[in-house]
Tab-separated table of C-alpha atoms in Angstrom:
chain	number	residue	atom	x	y	z
N	525	UNK	CA	-48.314	42.221	-32.008
N	526	UNK	CA	-47.571	45.900	-32.427
N	527	UNK	CA	-50.153	46.693	-29.727
N	528	UNK	CA	-48.441	44.345	-27.309
N	529	UNK	CA	-45.021	45.745	-28.089
N	530	UNK	CA	-46.237	49.340	-27.544
N	531	UNK	CA	-47.625	48.301	-24.097
N	532	UNK	CA	-44.253	46.760	-23.121
N	533	UNK	CA	-42.399	49.955	-23.849
N	534	UNK	CA	-43.733	51.609	-20.743
N	535	UNK	CA	-44.486	48.738	-18.158
N	536	UNK	CA	-45.023	51.035	-15.225
N	537	UNK	CA	-47.776	53.076	-17.016
N	538	UNK	CA	-49.286	49.881	-18.178
N	539	UNK	CA	-49.230	48.464	-14.707
N	540	UNK	CA	-50.803	51.516	-13.265
N	541	UNK	CA	-53.544	51.457	-15.871
N	542	UNK	CA	-54.397	47.935	-14.883
N	543	UNK	CA	-54.371	48.578	-11.149
N	544	UNK	CA	-57.967	50.070	-11.048
N	545	UNK	CA	-59.355	47.093	-12.912
N	546	UNK	CA	-57.553	44.662	-10.786
N	547	UNK	CA	-58.930	46.269	-7.464
N	548	UNK	CA	-62.333	46.492	-8.957
N	549	UNK	CA	-62.425	42.877	-10.070
N	550	UNK	CA	-61.128	41.700	-6.649
N	551	UNK	CA	-63.654	43.817	-4.852
N	552	UNK	CA	-66.727	42.767	-6.779
N	553	UNK	CA	-65.889	39.011	-6.569
N	554	UNK	CA	-65.153	39.187	-2.847
N	555	UNK	CA	-68.084	41.193	-2.035
N	556	UNK	CA	-70.475	38.750	-3.845
N	557	UNK	CA	-68.356	35.845	-2.266
N	558	UNK	CA	-68.967	37.306	1.251
N	559	UNK	CA	-72.712	37.719	0.489
N	560	UNK	CA	-72.985	34.119	-0.689
N	561	UNK	CA	-71.031	32.795	2.178
N	562	UNK	CA	-73.257	34.767	4.652
N	563	UNK	CA	-76.378	33.446	3.043
N	564	UNK	CA	-75.230	29.799	3.085
N	565	UNK	CA	-74.145	30.196	6.740
N	566	UNK	CA	-77.437	31.600	7.930
N	567	UNK	CA	-79.432	29.245	5.798
N	568	UNK	CA	-77.607	26.158	7.339
N	569	UNK	CA	-78.260	27.388	10.853
N	570	UNK	CA	-81.998	27.791	10.101
N	571	UNK	CA	-82.313	24.628	8.132
N	572	UNK	CA	-80.753	22.530	10.948
N	573	UNK	CA	-84.211	22.765	12.549
N	574	UNK	CA	-85.974	21.208	9.640
N	575	UNK	CA	-88.689	22.651	7.585
N	576	UNK	CA	-91.582	21.771	9.704
N	577	UNK	CA	-90.767	23.976	12.880
N	578	UNK	CA	-93.358	26.676	13.607
N	579	UNK	CA	-92.912	29.220	16.410
N	580	UNK	CA	-95.804	31.589	17.791
N	581	UNK	CA	-94.731	34.746	19.466
N	582	UNK	CA	-96.639	37.556	21.044
N	583	UNK	CA	-97.185	40.656	18.964
N	584	UNK	CA	-96.470	44.297	19.953
N	585	UNK	CA	-98.757	47.139	21.132
N	586	UNK	CA	-98.022	50.837	20.895
N	587	UNK	CA	-95.341	52.325	18.783
N	588	UNK	CA	-97.288	55.194	17.487
N	589	UNK	CA	-97.214	58.915	18.352
N	590	UNK	CA	-93.791	58.626	19.857
N	591	UNK	CA	-94.673	55.741	22.193
N	592	UNK	CA	-92.425	52.895	22.455
N	593	UNK	CA	-93.795	49.455	21.247
N	594	UNK	CA	-94.156	46.759	24.001
N	595	UNK	CA	-94.472	43.031	23.793
N	596	UNK	CA	-97.872	41.497	24.447
N	597	UNK	CA	-96.614	39.075	27.050
N	598	UNK	CA	-100.025	37.860	28.251
N	599	UNK	CA	-101.667	37.477	24.780
N	600	UNK	CA	-100.772	33.693	24.345
N	601	UNK	CA	-102.563	31.203	26.627
N	602	UNK	CA	-102.356	27.533	27.589
N	603	UNK	CA	-105.772	27.046	25.995
N	604	UNK	CA	-104.279	28.112	22.694
N	605	UNK	CA	-101.852	25.174	22.926
N	606	UNK	CA	-104.639	22.903	23.633
N	607	UNK	CA	-106.777	24.226	20.736
N	608	UNK	CA	-103.897	23.951	18.295
N	609	UNK	CA	-103.304	20.302	19.371
N	610	UNK	CA	-106.946	19.432	18.862
N	611	UNK	CA	-108.129	21.466	16.123
N	612	UNK	CA	-104.927	21.686	13.621
N	613	UNK	CA	-104.830	18.325	11.824
N	614	UNK	CA	-101.473	19.141	10.056
N	615	UNK	CA	-99.744	20.008	13.426
N	616	UNK	CA	-97.912	16.936	14.810
N	617	UNK	CA	-96.692	18.147	18.310
N	618	UNK	CA	-97.009	21.448	20.046
N	619	UNK	CA	-95.671	22.800	23.419
N	620	UNK	CA	-96.095	25.866	25.363
N	621	UNK	CA	-92.983	27.801	26.488
N	622	UNK	CA	-92.049	29.941	29.545
N	623	UNK	CA	-88.793	31.743	29.431
N	624	UNK	CA	-87.206	34.351	31.537
N	625	UNK	CA	-83.736	35.507	32.343
N	626	UNK	CA	-82.413	34.415	35.857
N	627	UNK	CA	-79.173	34.347	37.813
N	628	UNK	CA	-77.695	30.836	37.848
N	629	UNK	CA	-75.484	30.078	40.955
N	630	UNK	CA	-73.028	27.256	41.518
N	631	UNK	CA	-70.806	27.377	44.448
N	632	UNK	CA	-69.018	30.811	44.192
N	633	UNK	CA	-69.666	31.094	40.293
N	634	UNK	CA	-72.743	32.699	38.915
N	635	UNK	CA	-73.969	33.705	35.353
N	636	UNK	CA	-77.161	34.945	33.805
N	637	UNK	CA	-79.182	32.471	31.705
N	638	UNK	CA	-82.487	32.069	29.996
N	639	UNK	CA	-84.570	29.503	31.949
N	640	UNK	CA	-86.723	27.659	29.299
N	641	UNK	CA	-89.609	25.622	30.656
N	642	UNK	CA	-91.382	23.416	27.889
N	643	UNK	CA	-92.589	19.882	27.293
N	644	UNK	CA	-90.218	17.196	26.703
N	645	UNK	CA	-91.281	17.187	22.922
N	646	UNK	CA	-89.173	20.385	22.641
N	647	UNK	CA	-85.930	18.587	22.252
N	648	UNK	CA	-87.106	16.547	19.292
N	649	UNK	CA	-88.887	19.601	17.739
N	650	UNK	CA	-85.720	21.636	17.906
N	651	UNK	CA	-83.403	18.884	17.268
N	652	UNK	CA	-81.292	19.267	20.436
N	653	UNK	CA	-78.597	16.518	20.829
N	654	UNK	CA	-77.583	15.473	24.339
N	655	UNK	CA	-73.800	15.381	25.281
N	656	UNK	CA	-73.910	14.112	28.824
N	657	UNK	CA	-76.612	12.615	30.893
N	658	UNK	CA	-80.363	12.455	29.661
N	659	UNK	CA	-83.227	14.602	28.582
N	660	UNK	CA	-86.247	15.714	30.386
N	661	UNK	CA	-88.976	12.919	30.371
N	662	UNK	CA	-92.792	12.897	30.644
N	663	UNK	CA	-92.409	11.670	34.318
N	664	UNK	CA	-90.336	14.722	35.182
N	665	UNK	CA	-93.064	16.818	33.596
N	666	UNK	CA	-95.793	15.001	35.713
N	667	UNK	CA	-93.825	15.089	38.937
N	668	UNK	CA	-92.938	18.891	38.868
N	669	UNK	CA	-89.245	17.585	39.035
N	670	UNK	CA	-86.520	20.114	39.993
N	671	UNK	CA	-84.422	18.953	37.199
N	672	UNK	CA	-82.599	20.869	34.335
N	673	UNK	CA	-80.755	20.256	31.084
N	674	UNK	CA	-77.973	22.753	30.686
N	675	UNK	CA	-76.797	24.447	27.575
N	676	UNK	CA	-73.046	24.067	26.557
N	677	UNK	CA	-71.970	27.695	27.109
N	678	UNK	CA	-73.585	27.870	30.655
N	679	UNK	CA	-72.086	24.476	31.572
N	680	UNK	CA	-68.575	25.694	30.567
N	681	UNK	CA	-69.031	28.978	32.520
N	682	UNK	CA	-70.166	27.098	35.672
N	683	UNK	CA	-68.358	23.879	35.585
N	684	UNK	CA	-65.460	24.382	33.159
N	685	UNK	CA	-64.563	20.967	31.394
N	686	UNK	CA	-66.288	19.081	34.116
N	687	UNK	CA	-69.281	16.800	33.608
N	688	UNK	CA	-72.076	18.855	35.256
N	689	UNK	CA	-74.478	15.769	35.576
N	690	UNK	CA	-75.570	15.419	39.118
N	691	UNK	CA	-74.552	18.892	40.371
N	692	UNK	CA	-77.031	21.151	42.017
N	693	UNK	CA	-77.404	24.741	40.883
N	694	UNK	CA	-79.574	27.511	42.158
N	695	UNK	CA	-81.802	29.730	40.178
N	696	UNK	CA	-82.374	33.140	41.782
N	697	UNK	CA	-84.229	36.251	41.157
N	698	UNK	CA	-85.082	38.658	44.085
N	699	UNK	CA	-86.875	36.289	46.662
N	700	UNK	CA	-86.918	33.355	44.305
N	701	UNK	CA	-84.382	30.786	44.857
N	702	UNK	CA	-84.820	27.297	43.419
N	703	UNK	CA	-82.450	24.465	43.633
N	704	UNK	CA	-82.297	22.333	40.349
N	705	UNK	CA	-80.425	19.140	39.679
N	706	UNK	CA	-78.475	18.914	36.413
N	707	UNK	CA	-79.607	15.734	34.537
N	708	UNK	CA	-77.919	16.532	31.175
N	709	UNK	CA	-75.904	18.753	29.125
N	710	UNK	CA	-76.724	19.679	25.460
N	711	UNK	CA	-74.184	19.528	22.703
N	712	UNK	CA	-73.218	23.035	21.355
N	713	UNK	CA	-75.567	23.946	18.643
N	714	UNK	CA	-75.532	27.783	18.160
N	715	UNK	CA	-78.632	29.803	17.507
N	716	UNK	CA	-81.768	28.146	16.174
N	717	UNK	CA	-84.367	30.611	14.857
N	718	UNK	CA	-85.316	32.691	17.945
N	719	UNK	CA	-83.432	30.422	20.463
N	720	UNK	CA	-79.850	29.754	21.498
N	721	UNK	CA	-79.871	26.631	23.440
N	722	UNK	CA	-76.303	27.107	24.373
N	723	UNK	CA	-77.228	29.776	26.810
N	724	UNK	CA	-80.444	28.200	28.082
N	725	UNK	CA	-81.411	26.186	31.089
N	726	UNK	CA	-84.161	23.807	30.097
N	727	UNK	CA	-86.567	22.656	32.723
N	728	UNK	CA	-90.078	20.796	32.747
N	729	UNK	CA	-92.933	23.205	31.889
N	730	UNK	CA	-94.753	22.384	35.128
N	731	UNK	CA	-91.756	23.256	37.184
N	732	UNK	CA	-91.350	26.448	35.460
N	733	UNK	CA	-95.055	27.377	35.919
N	734	UNK	CA	-95.239	26.398	39.514
N	735	UNK	CA	-91.937	27.721	40.869
N	736	UNK	CA	-90.228	30.304	38.603
N	737	UNK	CA	-92.488	31.943	35.812
N	738	UNK	CA	-95.952	32.327	36.843
N	739	UNK	CA	-98.131	34.043	34.148
N	740	UNK	CA	-101.490	32.810	35.238
N	741	UNK	CA	-102.238	30.585	32.341
N	742	UNK	CA	-100.191	32.666	29.818
N	743	UNK	CA	-97.188	31.387	27.929
N	744	UNK	CA	-94.133	33.102	26.610
N	745	UNK	CA	-94.231	31.411	23.113
N	746	UNK	CA	-95.610	28.425	21.481
N	747	UNK	CA	-93.613	25.856	19.460
N	748	UNK	CA	-95.128	23.431	17.010
N	749	UNK	CA	-93.989	21.161	14.304
N	750	UNK	CA	-95.961	20.263	11.370
N	751	UNK	CA	-96.547	16.497	10.573
N	752	UNK	CA	-94.371	16.960	7.505
N	753	UNK	CA	-92.498	19.345	5.456
N	754	UNK	CA	-95.119	19.252	2.811
N	755	UNK	CA	-97.941	20.226	5.165
N	756	UNK	CA	-95.928	23.079	6.807
N	757	UNK	CA	-97.691	25.810	5.155
N	758	UNK	CA	-101.078	24.169	5.927
N	759	UNK	CA	-99.981	23.855	9.579
N	760	UNK	CA	-99.185	27.674	9.633
N	761	UNK	CA	-102.553	28.547	8.087
N	762	UNK	CA	-104.340	26.372	10.776
N	763	UNK	CA	-102.658	28.031	13.668
N	764	UNK	CA	-103.255	31.482	12.279
N	765	UNK	CA	-106.982	30.663	11.988
N	766	UNK	CA	-107.211	29.248	15.473
N	767	UNK	CA	-105.415	32.273	17.066
N	768	UNK	CA	-107.459	34.702	15.118
N	769	UNK	CA	-110.778	33.173	16.107
N	770	UNK	CA	-109.972	33.964	19.808
N	771	UNK	CA	-107.963	37.323	19.403
N	772	UNK	CA	-109.680	38.819	16.361
N	773	UNK	CA	-106.471	40.705	15.684
N	774	UNK	CA	-103.594	39.284	13.676
N	775	UNK	CA	-101.293	42.057	15.117
N	776	UNK	CA	-101.330	40.579	18.523
N	777	UNK	CA	-99.398	37.354	17.651
N	778	UNK	CA	-96.784	36.354	15.020
N	779	UNK	CA	-96.387	32.826	13.397
N	780	UNK	CA	-92.923	32.220	12.202
N	781	UNK	CA	-91.896	29.384	10.035
N	782	UNK	CA	-88.598	28.403	8.654
N	783	UNK	CA	-89.622	29.065	5.084
N	784	UNK	CA	-90.572	32.563	5.920
N	785	UNK	CA	-87.226	33.219	7.707
N	786	UNK	CA	-85.250	31.691	4.793
N	787	UNK	CA	-87.242	33.954	2.411
N	788	UNK	CA	-86.479	36.955	4.351
N	789	UNK	CA	-82.769	36.167	4.906
N	790	UNK	CA	-82.449	35.554	1.186
N	791	UNK	CA	-83.905	38.754	0.228
N	792	UNK	CA	-81.814	40.698	2.753
N	793	UNK	CA	-78.638	39.202	1.823
N	794	UNK	CA	-79.310	39.680	-1.924
N	795	UNK	CA	-79.989	43.268	-1.379
N	796	UNK	CA	-76.769	43.732	0.716
N	797	UNK	CA	-74.677	41.794	-1.907
N	798	UNK	CA	-75.972	43.951	-4.738
N	799	UNK	CA	-75.130	47.013	-2.560
N	800	UNK	CA	-71.605	45.826	-1.925
N	801	UNK	CA	-70.955	44.831	-5.497
N	802	UNK	CA	-72.335	48.136	-6.830
N	803	UNK	CA	-69.910	50.079	-4.548
N	804	UNK	CA	-67.103	47.726	-5.524
N	805	UNK	CA	-67.898	48.231	-9.276
N	806	UNK	CA	-67.262	51.899	-8.954
N	807	UNK	CA	-63.588	51.224	-8.595
N	808	UNK	CA	-63.757	49.340	-12.047
N	809	UNK	CA	-65.314	52.332	-13.628
N	810	UNK	CA	-62.501	54.536	-12.084
N	811	UNK	CA	-60.060	52.159	-13.527
N	812	UNK	CA	-61.812	52.388	-16.987
N	813	UNK	CA	-61.583	56.257	-16.863
N	814	UNK	CA	-57.801	55.919	-16.004
N	815	UNK	CA	-57.350	53.605	-19.140
N	816	UNK	CA	-59.006	56.084	-21.154
N	817	UNK	CA	-56.698	58.814	-20.080
N	818	UNK	CA	-53.577	56.827	-20.475
N	819	UNK	CA	-54.719	55.651	-24.097
N	820	UNK	CA	-55.372	59.352	-24.994
N	821	UNK	CA	-51.884	60.246	-23.811
N	822	UNK	CA	-50.602	57.235	-25.805
N	823	UNK	CA	-52.294	58.409	-28.959
N	824	UNK	CA	-50.851	61.884	-28.606
N	825	UNK	CA	-47.389	60.511	-28.118
N	826	UNK	CA	-47.641	58.168	-30.962
N	827	UNK	CA	-49.166	60.683	-33.450
N	828	UNK	CA	-46.086	60.771	-35.618
N	829	UNK	CA	-46.023	56.896	-35.598
N	830	UNK	CA	-49.813	56.833	-36.682
N	831	UNK	CA	-48.995	59.280	-39.552
N	832	UNK	CA	-46.205	56.867	-40.664
N	833	UNK	CA	-48.333	53.922	-40.718
N	834	UNK	CA	-51.148	55.608	-42.660
N	835	UNK	CA	-48.499	56.904	-45.134
N	836	UNK	CA	-47.449	53.255	-45.606
N	837	UNK	CA	-50.962	52.206	-46.281
N	838	UNK	CA	-52.418	51.513	-42.841
N	839	UNK	CA	-56.260	51.941	-42.915
N	840	UNK	CA	-58.165	53.940	-40.306
N	841	UNK	CA	-59.874	50.703	-39.346
N	842	UNK	CA	-56.415	49.044	-38.678
N	843	UNK	CA	-55.401	52.022	-36.413
N	844	UNK	CA	-58.809	51.788	-34.684
N	845	UNK	CA	-58.355	48.123	-34.091
N	846	UNK	CA	-54.714	48.531	-32.954
N	847	UNK	CA	-55.654	50.852	-30.132
N	848	UNK	CA	-58.763	49.029	-29.213
N	849	UNK	CA	-56.740	45.811	-28.838
N	850	UNK	CA	-54.331	47.684	-26.546
N	851	UNK	CA	-57.175	48.850	-24.382
N	852	UNK	CA	-58.893	45.474	-24.208
N	853	UNK	CA	-55.658	43.675	-23.548
N	854	UNK	CA	-54.919	45.674	-20.541
N	855	UNK	CA	-58.426	45.042	-19.045
N	856	UNK	CA	-58.338	41.322	-19.913
N	857	UNK	CA	-54.977	40.823	-18.257
N	858	UNK	CA	-56.086	42.953	-15.353
N	859	UNK	CA	-59.271	40.972	-15.003
N	860	UNK	CA	-57.383	37.742	-14.946
N	861	UNK	CA	-55.034	38.961	-12.176
N	862	UNK	CA	-57.872	40.210	-10.247
N	863	UNK	CA	-59.773	36.801	-10.404
N	864	UNK	CA	-56.445	35.146	-9.198
N	865	UNK	CA	-55.892	37.417	-6.299
N	866	UNK	CA	-59.689	37.089	-5.309
N	867	UNK	CA	-59.136	33.479	-4.533
N	868	UNK	CA	-56.134	34.378	-2.349
N	869	UNK	CA	-58.058	37.176	-0.510
N	870	UNK	CA	-60.932	34.858	-0.081
N	871	UNK	CA	-58.902	32.203	1.700
N	872	UNK	CA	-57.385	34.856	3.971
N	873	UNK	CA	-60.753	36.467	4.943
N	874	UNK	CA	-62.085	32.928	5.540
N	875	UNK	CA	-59.167	32.134	7.781
N	876	UNK	CA	-59.388	35.422	9.838
N	877	UNK	CA	-63.102	35.297	10.256
N	878	UNK	CA	-63.385	31.697	10.987
N	879	UNK	CA	-64.070	32.206	14.619
N	880	UNK	CA	-67.110	34.347	13.513
N	881	UNK	CA	-68.551	31.634	11.428
N	882	UNK	CA	-68.134	33.642	8.266
N	883	UNK	CA	-67.546	31.920	5.067
N	884	UNK	CA	-66.373	33.249	1.757
N	885	UNK	CA	-67.792	31.392	-1.274
N	886	UNK	CA	-66.638	32.412	-4.725
N	887	UNK	CA	-69.012	31.403	-7.481
N	888	UNK	CA	-68.419	30.982	-11.087
N	889	UNK	CA	-71.204	33.418	-12.070
N	890	UNK	CA	-69.410	36.129	-9.936
N	891	UNK	CA	-66.062	35.541	-11.769
N	892	UNK	CA	-67.786	35.529	-15.246
N	893	UNK	CA	-69.635	38.743	-14.246
N	894	UNK	CA	-66.639	40.691	-12.979
N	895	UNK	CA	-64.342	39.357	-15.912
N	896	UNK	CA	-67.035	40.299	-18.473
N	897	UNK	CA	-67.408	43.793	-17.083
N	898	UNK	CA	-63.706	44.367	-17.053
N	899	UNK	CA	-63.595	43.394	-20.717
N	900	UNK	CA	-66.540	45.654	-21.571
N	901	UNK	CA	-64.984	48.577	-19.834
N	902	UNK	CA	-61.836	48.032	-21.790
N	903	UNK	CA	-63.902	48.233	-24.939
N	904	UNK	CA	-66.016	51.078	-23.875
N	905	UNK	CA	-63.324	53.316	-22.471
N	906	UNK	CA	-60.880	52.363	-25.124
N	907	UNK	CA	-63.230	53.159	-28.017
N	908	UNK	CA	-62.770	56.973	-27.854
N	909	UNK	CA	-59.006	57.025	-27.783
N	910	UNK	CA	-59.023	54.475	-30.719
N	911	UNK	CA	-61.494	56.669	-32.610
N	912	UNK	CA	-59.330	59.664	-32.116
N	913	UNK	CA	-56.266	57.847	-33.361
N	914	UNK	CA	-57.981	56.559	-36.433
N	915	UNK	CA	-59.394	60.009	-37.326
N	916	UNK	CA	-56.045	61.786	-37.370
N	917	UNK	CA	-54.789	63.226	-40.760
N	918	UNK	CA	-51.721	61.369	-42.062
N	919	UNK	CA	-50.198	64.652	-43.213
N	920	UNK	CA	-50.850	66.417	-39.885
N	921	UNK	CA	-49.648	63.480	-37.987
N	922	UNK	CA	-46.309	63.382	-39.995
N	923	UNK	CA	-45.750	67.118	-39.246
N	924	UNK	CA	-46.436	66.544	-35.508
N	925	UNK	CA	-43.372	66.998	-33.189
């Protein structure tokens, strides 16, 4: 009780000594919460595809001796798609992809979009839901049909809130001008691995190959799906082996699976979260130094009081404990205040950043960690002032003015 009364004598000084710990606790909890929220957000986007999606992209050449690296655009071939379909038992479906940016024109409005030519299986592989109209069919593919399924963002740009189904748009690039009839509009999905369907115009692969993107048997990418989530790793290995047999160089292509991306994302966000939390923890250490300084001042101011207590029979251990309790009480209260304000700030950040898709997730381990560290700082930085108080000579303390 004496420790609490002494803290109440100078409320402003007590508050200022708490402030550094409060800010530190808030910073650590919010930093970890932002990291956890970012991880959850990215993981949810990637996981929306399912764990059996596999994407094969070209590798890079150059990049040494000051030269810029360039994508090997012609390394993947239609024959690779056939080989994967025939020789990879754990691969369910596979489709070649042709993609390139074009100007899209509708009446007096135009925009730039990625024209994405692929087999009809692509919609099920990537899990793309339709909002209006229908998807591309096998018959469209066989007939080289001039039809397209439009992404939500492009549809809004060109048609506003109108249903675009049945409208004719023009894909232009230099001398190329191809008329396409909109047969469907996708629901808004956001980015999916290396794709953003919202900004794509999806057409039959045969139409893209014959009229818009002619790579002489080459393909931009290959999309495949494993027969099940349990065989996804085996499917990746099989695709790797098939491509390596032809190219004899694993640097000329990249096989990307959802599990690999999730692992990379998790490692990256863990490092960033640790970095942010470490920076935030510095303010807690600064706050601890502030507490130590204030406690040393308090010891000096109460020297005569210490002498009186010792003269009346107080032991050095009692004096040590009293000052140590004061220091720890400051950090415990400051830690509790910091935890409370962390929830408030997390809600504010979530509200302000809702448009960016940022989530702030406060976890109990982060609360326990920051609160435990604040108590430990109170113990560590309060120990020296408490020791100095307990070592004072009763006679010298009573003479102090």
